[in-house]
CSV table of C-alpha atoms and ligand atoms in Angstrom, one decimal:
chain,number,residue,atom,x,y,z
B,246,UNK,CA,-118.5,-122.4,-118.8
B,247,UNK,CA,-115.8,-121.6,-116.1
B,248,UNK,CA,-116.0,-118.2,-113.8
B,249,UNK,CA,-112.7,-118.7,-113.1
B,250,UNK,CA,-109.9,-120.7,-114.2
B,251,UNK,CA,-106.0,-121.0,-112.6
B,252,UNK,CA,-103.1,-122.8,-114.0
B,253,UNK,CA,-100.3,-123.4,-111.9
B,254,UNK,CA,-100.6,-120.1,-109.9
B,255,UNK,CA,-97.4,-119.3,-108.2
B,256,UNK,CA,-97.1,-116.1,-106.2
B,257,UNK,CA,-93.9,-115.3,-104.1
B,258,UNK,CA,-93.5,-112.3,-101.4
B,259,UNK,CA,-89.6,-112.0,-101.3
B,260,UNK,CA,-88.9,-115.8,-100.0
B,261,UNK,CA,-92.2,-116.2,-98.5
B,262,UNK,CA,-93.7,-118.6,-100.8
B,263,UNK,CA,-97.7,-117.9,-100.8
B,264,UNK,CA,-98.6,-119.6,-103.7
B,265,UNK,CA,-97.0,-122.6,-104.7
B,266,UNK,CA,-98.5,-123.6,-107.7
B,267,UNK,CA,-102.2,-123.5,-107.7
B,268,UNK,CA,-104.6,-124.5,-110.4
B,269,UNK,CA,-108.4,-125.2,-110.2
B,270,UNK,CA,-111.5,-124.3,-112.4
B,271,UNK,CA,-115.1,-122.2,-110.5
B,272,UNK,CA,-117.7,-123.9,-112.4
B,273,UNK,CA,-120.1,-121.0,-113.1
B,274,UNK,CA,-123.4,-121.2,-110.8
B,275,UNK,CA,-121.7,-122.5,-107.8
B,276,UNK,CA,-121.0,-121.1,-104.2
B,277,UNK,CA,-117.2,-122.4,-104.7
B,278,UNK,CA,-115.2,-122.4,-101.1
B,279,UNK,CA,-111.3,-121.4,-100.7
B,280,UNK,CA,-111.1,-123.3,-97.7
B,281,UNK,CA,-107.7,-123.4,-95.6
B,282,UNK,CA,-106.2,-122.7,-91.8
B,283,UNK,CA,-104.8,-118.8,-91.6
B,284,UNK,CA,-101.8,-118.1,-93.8
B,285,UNK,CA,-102.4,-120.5,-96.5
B,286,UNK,CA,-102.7,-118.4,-99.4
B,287,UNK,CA,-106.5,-117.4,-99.4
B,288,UNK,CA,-106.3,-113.9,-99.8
B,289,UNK,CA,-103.3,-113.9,-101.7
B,290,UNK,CA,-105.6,-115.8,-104.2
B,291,UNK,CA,-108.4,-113.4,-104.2
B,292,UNK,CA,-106.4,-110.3,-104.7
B,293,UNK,CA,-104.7,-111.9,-107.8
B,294,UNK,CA,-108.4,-112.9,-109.3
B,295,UNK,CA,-108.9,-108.9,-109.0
B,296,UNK,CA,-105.6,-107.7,-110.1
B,297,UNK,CA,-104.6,-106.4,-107.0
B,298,UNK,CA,-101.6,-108.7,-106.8
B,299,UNK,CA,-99.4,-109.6,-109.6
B,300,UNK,CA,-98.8,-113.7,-110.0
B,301,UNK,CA,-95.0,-114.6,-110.0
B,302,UNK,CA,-95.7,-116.9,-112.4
B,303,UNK,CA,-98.8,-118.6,-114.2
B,304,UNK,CA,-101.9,-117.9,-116.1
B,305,UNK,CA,-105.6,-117.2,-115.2
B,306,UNK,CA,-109.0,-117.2,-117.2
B,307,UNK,CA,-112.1,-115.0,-116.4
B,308,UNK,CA,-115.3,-116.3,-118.2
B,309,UNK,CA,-113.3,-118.5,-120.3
B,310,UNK,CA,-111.1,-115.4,-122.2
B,311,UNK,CA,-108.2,-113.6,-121.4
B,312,UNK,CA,-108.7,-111.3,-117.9
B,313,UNK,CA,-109.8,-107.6,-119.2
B,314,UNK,CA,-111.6,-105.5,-117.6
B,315,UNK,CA,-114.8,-105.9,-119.2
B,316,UNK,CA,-114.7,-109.4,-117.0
B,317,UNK,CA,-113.9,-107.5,-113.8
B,318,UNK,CA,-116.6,-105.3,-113.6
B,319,UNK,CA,-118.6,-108.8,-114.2
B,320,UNK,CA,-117.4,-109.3,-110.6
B,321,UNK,CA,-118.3,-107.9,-107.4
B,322,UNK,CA,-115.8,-108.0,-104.2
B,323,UNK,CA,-114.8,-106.3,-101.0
B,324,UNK,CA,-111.4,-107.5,-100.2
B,325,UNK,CA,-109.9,-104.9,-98.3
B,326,UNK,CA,-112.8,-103.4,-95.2
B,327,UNK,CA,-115.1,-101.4,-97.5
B,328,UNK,CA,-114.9,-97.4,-96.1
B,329,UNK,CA,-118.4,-96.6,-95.3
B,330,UNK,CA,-119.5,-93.3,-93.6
B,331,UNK,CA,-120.1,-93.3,-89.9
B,332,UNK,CA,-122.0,-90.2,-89.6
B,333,UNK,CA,-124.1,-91.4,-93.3
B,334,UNK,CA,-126.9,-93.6,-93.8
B,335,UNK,CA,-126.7,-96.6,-95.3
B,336,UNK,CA,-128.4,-95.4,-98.4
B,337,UNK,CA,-126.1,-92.4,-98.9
B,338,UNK,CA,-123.0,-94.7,-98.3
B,339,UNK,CA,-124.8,-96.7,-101.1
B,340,UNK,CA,-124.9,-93.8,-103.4
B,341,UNK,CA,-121.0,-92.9,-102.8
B,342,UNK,CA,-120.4,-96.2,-103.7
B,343,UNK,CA,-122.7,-96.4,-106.9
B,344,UNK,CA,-120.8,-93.1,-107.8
B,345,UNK,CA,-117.2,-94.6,-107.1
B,346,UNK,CA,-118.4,-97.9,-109.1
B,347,UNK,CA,-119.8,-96.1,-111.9
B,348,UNK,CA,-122.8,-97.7,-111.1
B,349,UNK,CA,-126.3,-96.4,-111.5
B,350,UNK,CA,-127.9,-95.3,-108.1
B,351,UNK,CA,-131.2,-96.8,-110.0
B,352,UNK,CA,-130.1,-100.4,-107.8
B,353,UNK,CA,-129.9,-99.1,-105.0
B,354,UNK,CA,-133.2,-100.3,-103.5
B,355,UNK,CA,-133.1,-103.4,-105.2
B,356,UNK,CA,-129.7,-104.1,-103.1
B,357,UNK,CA,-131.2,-102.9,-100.2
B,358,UNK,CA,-133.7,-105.3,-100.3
B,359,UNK,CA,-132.3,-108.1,-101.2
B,360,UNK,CA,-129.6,-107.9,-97.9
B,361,UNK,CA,-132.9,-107.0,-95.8
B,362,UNK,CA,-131.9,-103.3,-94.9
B,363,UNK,CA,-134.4,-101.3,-96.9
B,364,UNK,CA,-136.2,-100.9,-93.5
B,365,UNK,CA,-133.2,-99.3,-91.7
B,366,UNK,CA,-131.8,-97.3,-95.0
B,367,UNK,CA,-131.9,-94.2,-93.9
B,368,UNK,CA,-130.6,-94.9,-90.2
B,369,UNK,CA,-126.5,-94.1,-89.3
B,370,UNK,CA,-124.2,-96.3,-90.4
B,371,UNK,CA,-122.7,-95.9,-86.8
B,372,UNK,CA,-125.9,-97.3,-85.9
B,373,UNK,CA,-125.5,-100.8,-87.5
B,374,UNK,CA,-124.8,-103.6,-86.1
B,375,UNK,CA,-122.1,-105.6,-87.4
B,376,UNK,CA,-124.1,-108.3,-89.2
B,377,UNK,CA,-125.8,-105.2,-90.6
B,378,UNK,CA,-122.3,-103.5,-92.0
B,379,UNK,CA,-121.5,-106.6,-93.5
B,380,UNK,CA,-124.6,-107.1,-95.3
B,381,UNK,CA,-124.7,-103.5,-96.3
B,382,UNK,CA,-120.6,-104.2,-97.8
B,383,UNK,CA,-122.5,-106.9,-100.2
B,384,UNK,CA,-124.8,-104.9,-100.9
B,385,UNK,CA,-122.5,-102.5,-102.2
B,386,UNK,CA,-120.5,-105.5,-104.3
B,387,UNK,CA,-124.1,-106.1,-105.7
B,388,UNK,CA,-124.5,-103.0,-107.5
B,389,UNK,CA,-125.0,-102.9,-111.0
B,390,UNK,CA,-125.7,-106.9,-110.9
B,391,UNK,CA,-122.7,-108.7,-111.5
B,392,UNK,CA,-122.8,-112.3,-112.1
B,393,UNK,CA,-119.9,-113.2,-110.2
B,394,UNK,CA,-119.2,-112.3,-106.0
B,395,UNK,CA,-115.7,-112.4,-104.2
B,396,UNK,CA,-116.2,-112.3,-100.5
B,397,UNK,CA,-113.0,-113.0,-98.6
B,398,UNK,CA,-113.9,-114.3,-95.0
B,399,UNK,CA,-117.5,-113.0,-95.0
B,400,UNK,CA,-118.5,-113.9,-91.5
B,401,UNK,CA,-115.7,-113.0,-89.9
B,402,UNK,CA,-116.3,-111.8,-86.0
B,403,UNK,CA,-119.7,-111.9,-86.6
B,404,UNK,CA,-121.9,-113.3,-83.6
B,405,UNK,CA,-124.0,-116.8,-84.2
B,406,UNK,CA,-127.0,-114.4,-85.7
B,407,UNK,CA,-124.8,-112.2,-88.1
B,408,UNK,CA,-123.6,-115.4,-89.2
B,409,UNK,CA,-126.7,-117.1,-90.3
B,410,UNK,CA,-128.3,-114.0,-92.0
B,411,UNK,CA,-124.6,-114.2,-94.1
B,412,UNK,CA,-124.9,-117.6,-95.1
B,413,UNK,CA,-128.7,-116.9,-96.0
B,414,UNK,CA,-127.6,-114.1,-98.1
B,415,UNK,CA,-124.9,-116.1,-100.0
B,416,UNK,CA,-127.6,-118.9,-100.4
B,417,UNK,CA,-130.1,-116.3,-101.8
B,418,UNK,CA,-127.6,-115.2,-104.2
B,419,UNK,CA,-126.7,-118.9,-105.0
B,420,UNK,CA,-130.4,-119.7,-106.1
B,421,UNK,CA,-130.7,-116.3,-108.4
B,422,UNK,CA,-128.0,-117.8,-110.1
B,423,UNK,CA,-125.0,-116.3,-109.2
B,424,UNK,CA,-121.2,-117.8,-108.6
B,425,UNK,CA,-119.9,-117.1,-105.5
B,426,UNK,CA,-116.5,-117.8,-104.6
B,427,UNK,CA,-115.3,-117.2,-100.9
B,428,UNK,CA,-112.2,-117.7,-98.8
B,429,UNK,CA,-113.0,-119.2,-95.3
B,430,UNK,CA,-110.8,-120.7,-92.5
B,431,UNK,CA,-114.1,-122.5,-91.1
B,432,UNK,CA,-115.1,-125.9,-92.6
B,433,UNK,CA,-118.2,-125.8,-91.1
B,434,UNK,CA,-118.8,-122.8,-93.1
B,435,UNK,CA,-117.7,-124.4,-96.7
B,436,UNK,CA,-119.9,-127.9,-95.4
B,437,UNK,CA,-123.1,-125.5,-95.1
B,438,UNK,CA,-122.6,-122.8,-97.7
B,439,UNK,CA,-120.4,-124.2,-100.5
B,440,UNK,CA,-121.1,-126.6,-103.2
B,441,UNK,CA,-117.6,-126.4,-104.7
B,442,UNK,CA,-114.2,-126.2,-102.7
B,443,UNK,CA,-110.4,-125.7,-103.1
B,444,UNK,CA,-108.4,-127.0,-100.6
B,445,UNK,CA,-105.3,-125.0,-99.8
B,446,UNK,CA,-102.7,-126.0,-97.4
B,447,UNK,CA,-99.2,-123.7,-97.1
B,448,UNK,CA,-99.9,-122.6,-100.7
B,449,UNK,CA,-100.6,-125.9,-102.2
B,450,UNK,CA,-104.4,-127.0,-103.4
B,451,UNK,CA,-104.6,-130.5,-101.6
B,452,UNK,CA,-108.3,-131.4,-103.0
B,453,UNK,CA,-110.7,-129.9,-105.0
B,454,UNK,CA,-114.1,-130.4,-106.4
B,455,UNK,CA,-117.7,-130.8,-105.2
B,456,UNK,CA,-117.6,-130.3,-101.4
B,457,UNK,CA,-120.0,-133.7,-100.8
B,458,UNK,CA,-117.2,-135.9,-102.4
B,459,UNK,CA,-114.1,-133.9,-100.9
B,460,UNK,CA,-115.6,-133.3,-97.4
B,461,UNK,CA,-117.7,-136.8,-97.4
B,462,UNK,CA,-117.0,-138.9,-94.3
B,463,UNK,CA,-116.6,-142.2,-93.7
B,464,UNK,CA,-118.4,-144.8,-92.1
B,465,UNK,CA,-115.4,-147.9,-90.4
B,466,UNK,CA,-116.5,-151.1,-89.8
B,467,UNK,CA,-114.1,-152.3,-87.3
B,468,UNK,CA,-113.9,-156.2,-87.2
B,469,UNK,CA,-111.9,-158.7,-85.4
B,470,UNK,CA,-111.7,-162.5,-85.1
B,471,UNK,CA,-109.0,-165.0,-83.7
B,472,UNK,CA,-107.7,-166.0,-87.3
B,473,UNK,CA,-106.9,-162.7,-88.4
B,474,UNK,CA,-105.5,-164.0,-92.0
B,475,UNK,CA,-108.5,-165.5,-92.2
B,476,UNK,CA,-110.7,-163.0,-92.1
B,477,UNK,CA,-108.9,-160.9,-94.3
B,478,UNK,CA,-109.3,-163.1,-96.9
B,479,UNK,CA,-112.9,-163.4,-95.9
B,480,UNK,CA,-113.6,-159.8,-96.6
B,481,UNK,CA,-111.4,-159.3,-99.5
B,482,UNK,CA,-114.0,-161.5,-101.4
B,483,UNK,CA,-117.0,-159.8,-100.1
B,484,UNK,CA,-115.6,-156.3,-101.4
B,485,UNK,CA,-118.0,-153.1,-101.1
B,486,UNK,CA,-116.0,-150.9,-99.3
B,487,UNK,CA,-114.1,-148.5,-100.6
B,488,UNK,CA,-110.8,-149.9,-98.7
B,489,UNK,CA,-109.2,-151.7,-95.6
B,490,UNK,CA,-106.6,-151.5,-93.0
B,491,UNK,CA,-104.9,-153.6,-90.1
B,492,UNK,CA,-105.2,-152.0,-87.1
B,493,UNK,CA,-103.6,-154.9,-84.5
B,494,UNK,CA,-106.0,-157.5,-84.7
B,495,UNK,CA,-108.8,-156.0,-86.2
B,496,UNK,CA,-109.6,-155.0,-89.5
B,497,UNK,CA,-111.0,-151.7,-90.2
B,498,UNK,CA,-113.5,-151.5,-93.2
B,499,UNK,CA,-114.0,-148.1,-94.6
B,500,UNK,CA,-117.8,-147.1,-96.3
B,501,UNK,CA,-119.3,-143.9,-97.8
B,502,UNK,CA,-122.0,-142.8,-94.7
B,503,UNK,CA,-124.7,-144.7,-94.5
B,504,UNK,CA,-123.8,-147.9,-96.7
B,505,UNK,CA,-121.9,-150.2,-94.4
B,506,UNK,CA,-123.9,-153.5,-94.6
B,507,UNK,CA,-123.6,-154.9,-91.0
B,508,UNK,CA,-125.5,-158.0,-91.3
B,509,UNK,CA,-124.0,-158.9,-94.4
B,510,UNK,CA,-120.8,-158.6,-93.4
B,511,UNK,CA,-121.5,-160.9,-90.2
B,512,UNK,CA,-123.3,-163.6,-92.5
B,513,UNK,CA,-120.4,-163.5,-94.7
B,514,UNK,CA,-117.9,-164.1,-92.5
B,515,UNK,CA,-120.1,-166.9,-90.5
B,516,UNK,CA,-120.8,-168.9,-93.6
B,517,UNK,CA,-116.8,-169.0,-94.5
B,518,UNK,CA,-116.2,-170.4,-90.6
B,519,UNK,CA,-115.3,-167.0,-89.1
B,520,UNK,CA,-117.1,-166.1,-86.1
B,521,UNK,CA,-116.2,-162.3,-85.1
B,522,UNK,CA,-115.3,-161.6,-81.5
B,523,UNK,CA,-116.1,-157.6,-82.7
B,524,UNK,CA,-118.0,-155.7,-85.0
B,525,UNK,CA,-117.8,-151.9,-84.4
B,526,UNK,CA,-119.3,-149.2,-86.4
B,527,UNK,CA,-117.6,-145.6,-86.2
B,528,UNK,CA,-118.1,-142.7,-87.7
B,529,UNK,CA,-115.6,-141.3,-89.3
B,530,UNK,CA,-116.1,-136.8,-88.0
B,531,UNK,CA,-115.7,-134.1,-90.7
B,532,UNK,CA,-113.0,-132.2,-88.4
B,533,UNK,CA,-110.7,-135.7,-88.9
B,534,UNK,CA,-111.3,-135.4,-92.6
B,535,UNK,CA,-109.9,-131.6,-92.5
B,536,UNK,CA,-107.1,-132.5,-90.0
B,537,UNK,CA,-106.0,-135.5,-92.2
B,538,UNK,CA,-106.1,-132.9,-95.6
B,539,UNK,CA,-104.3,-130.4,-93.6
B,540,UNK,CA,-102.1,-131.5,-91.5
G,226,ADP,P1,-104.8,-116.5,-95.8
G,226,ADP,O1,-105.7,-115.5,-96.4
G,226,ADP,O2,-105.1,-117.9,-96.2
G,226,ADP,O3,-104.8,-116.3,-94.3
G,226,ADP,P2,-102.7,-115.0,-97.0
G,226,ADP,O4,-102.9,-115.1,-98.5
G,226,ADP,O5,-103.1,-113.7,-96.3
G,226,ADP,O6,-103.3,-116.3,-96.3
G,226,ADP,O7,-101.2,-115.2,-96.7
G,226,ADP,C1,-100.4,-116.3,-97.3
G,226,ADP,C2,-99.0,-116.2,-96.8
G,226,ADP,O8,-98.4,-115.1,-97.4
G,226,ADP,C3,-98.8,-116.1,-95.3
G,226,ADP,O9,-97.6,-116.7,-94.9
G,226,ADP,C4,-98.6,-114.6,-95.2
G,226,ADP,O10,-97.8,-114.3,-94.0
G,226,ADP,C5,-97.9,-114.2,-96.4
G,226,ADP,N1,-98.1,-112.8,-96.9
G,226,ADP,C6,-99.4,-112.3,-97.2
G,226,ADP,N2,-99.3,-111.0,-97.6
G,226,ADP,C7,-97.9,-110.7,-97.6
G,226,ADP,C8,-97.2,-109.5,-97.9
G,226,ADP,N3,-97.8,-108.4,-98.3
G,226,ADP,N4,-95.8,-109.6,-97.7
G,226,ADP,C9,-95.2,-110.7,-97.2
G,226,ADP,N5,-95.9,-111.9,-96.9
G,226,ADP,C10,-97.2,-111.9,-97.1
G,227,MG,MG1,-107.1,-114.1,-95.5
């Protein structure tokens, strides 16, 4: 079953084009990234999933069926900076929110414990730290259960510690079986969190899919020999990479990590008369990847 399915998802603010035509499917049970640089069309997406924004053109699916909302309140989100209570405890902001959600208070301690507050429930809110607000803000989307989270940019300005507590959270949630889908600028974020991604660049979904085939590197095998025609045709019939380029007088070989065959490829080339003046491995970083799916 699909959480979440766009087709062609267009979404115009006067000539600002936000959304340029977006479609992708959130397989239900996976922590499914929106992953882009600032101003791609993130948010834009998000709010249009919760019927806060209005598409300028194309159709979306909630649990396979026509968007009602029965779906939404299958869905639990804080996209705009949730109002807690300064001067209130965490458990009475709780019970506001319960109240504004139509949710029974009966979760409350259930939520509480499962963001790792129940021990500071009944302190200020004032009092929290900022790793501690935003857990307590998923706490709130986690009343009443729903099966499916929206957190737009969870970790954002939070310090290295607020950060992993987050990401534990969001794996937590992953393993009792719910879909999350997230917006993120980081890619390292996505790479630990996320087994599903849609990558958006100015409004337009350059990759999607499981995040270990979109974001895999590459290992290069970077070879060179006086006859370079020669050992072009040399490799070509060895094969096993996933493809080659000329770069001056070497040849670069690209492999998934881990599977370039070193020795082989030396043999190979030795046994058709080719003796190689170089043979490089690189590694092929996961920022280069982005860049080259961004830029
Ligand atoms: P992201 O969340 O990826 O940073 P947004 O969805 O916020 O991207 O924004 C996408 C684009 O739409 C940006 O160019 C942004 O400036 C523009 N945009 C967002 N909201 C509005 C708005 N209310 N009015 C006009 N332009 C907007
Ligand atoms: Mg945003």
């Amino acid at each position: 079953m699909s959480i979440l399915s766009m087709e062609n998802i267009r979404k115009d603010y006067g000539s600002v084009q936000a959304l340029k035509g977006v479609s992708f499917n959130v397989p239900k049970g996976t922590v499914f990234g929106i992953l882009g640089p600032n101003g791609s069309g993130k948010t834009t997406m998000l709010g249009i999933i919760m019927d806060i924004l209005k598409p300028s053109s194309g159709t979306y699916k909630l649990f396979d069926e026509v968007p009602n909302e029965t779906h939404r309140r299958q869905i639990g989100t804080f996209l705009e900076t949730p109002n807690f209570y300064h001067y209130l405890s965490a458990e009475r902001n709780l019970k506001i929110a319960a109240a504004i959600k139509e949710r029974g208070e009966g979760d409350i301690p259930r939520v509480l414990e499962l963001v790792n507050l129940t021990q500071r429930k009944d302190s200020r809110f004032s009092t929290y730290s900022l790793g501690m607000k935003q857990r307590l803000a998923i706490a709130s989307c986690l009343l009443g259960n729903p099966e499916v989270l929206i957190l737009d940019e969870p970790t954002n300005g939070l310090d290295p510690v607020g950060i992993a507590e987050i990401r534990a959270l969001i794996k937590k949630l992953h393993l009792e079986g719910k879909t999350i889908i997230m917006a993120s600028h980081l890619l390292d974020e996505v790479e630990k969190v996320c087994t599903h991604v849609a990558i958006l660049k100015k409004g337009e979904l350059v990759a999607t899919g499981d995040v270990n085939e979109i974001l895999a590197t590459e290992d290069i095998v970077e070879i060179g020999a006086s006859n370079i025609s020669a050992l072009k045709a040399a490799v070509q019939q060895l094969g096993g990479f996933s493809h080659f380029n000329e770069q001056g007088n070497l040849l670069q070989l690209f492999y998934p990590v881990g599977k370039a065959p070193l020795e082989t490829i030396n043999q190979h080339c030795f046994n058709k008369g080719i003796v190689l003046n170089k043979l490089n491995l690189k590694k092929k970083s996961l920022e280069s990847k982005f860049m080259e799916l961004t830029n």
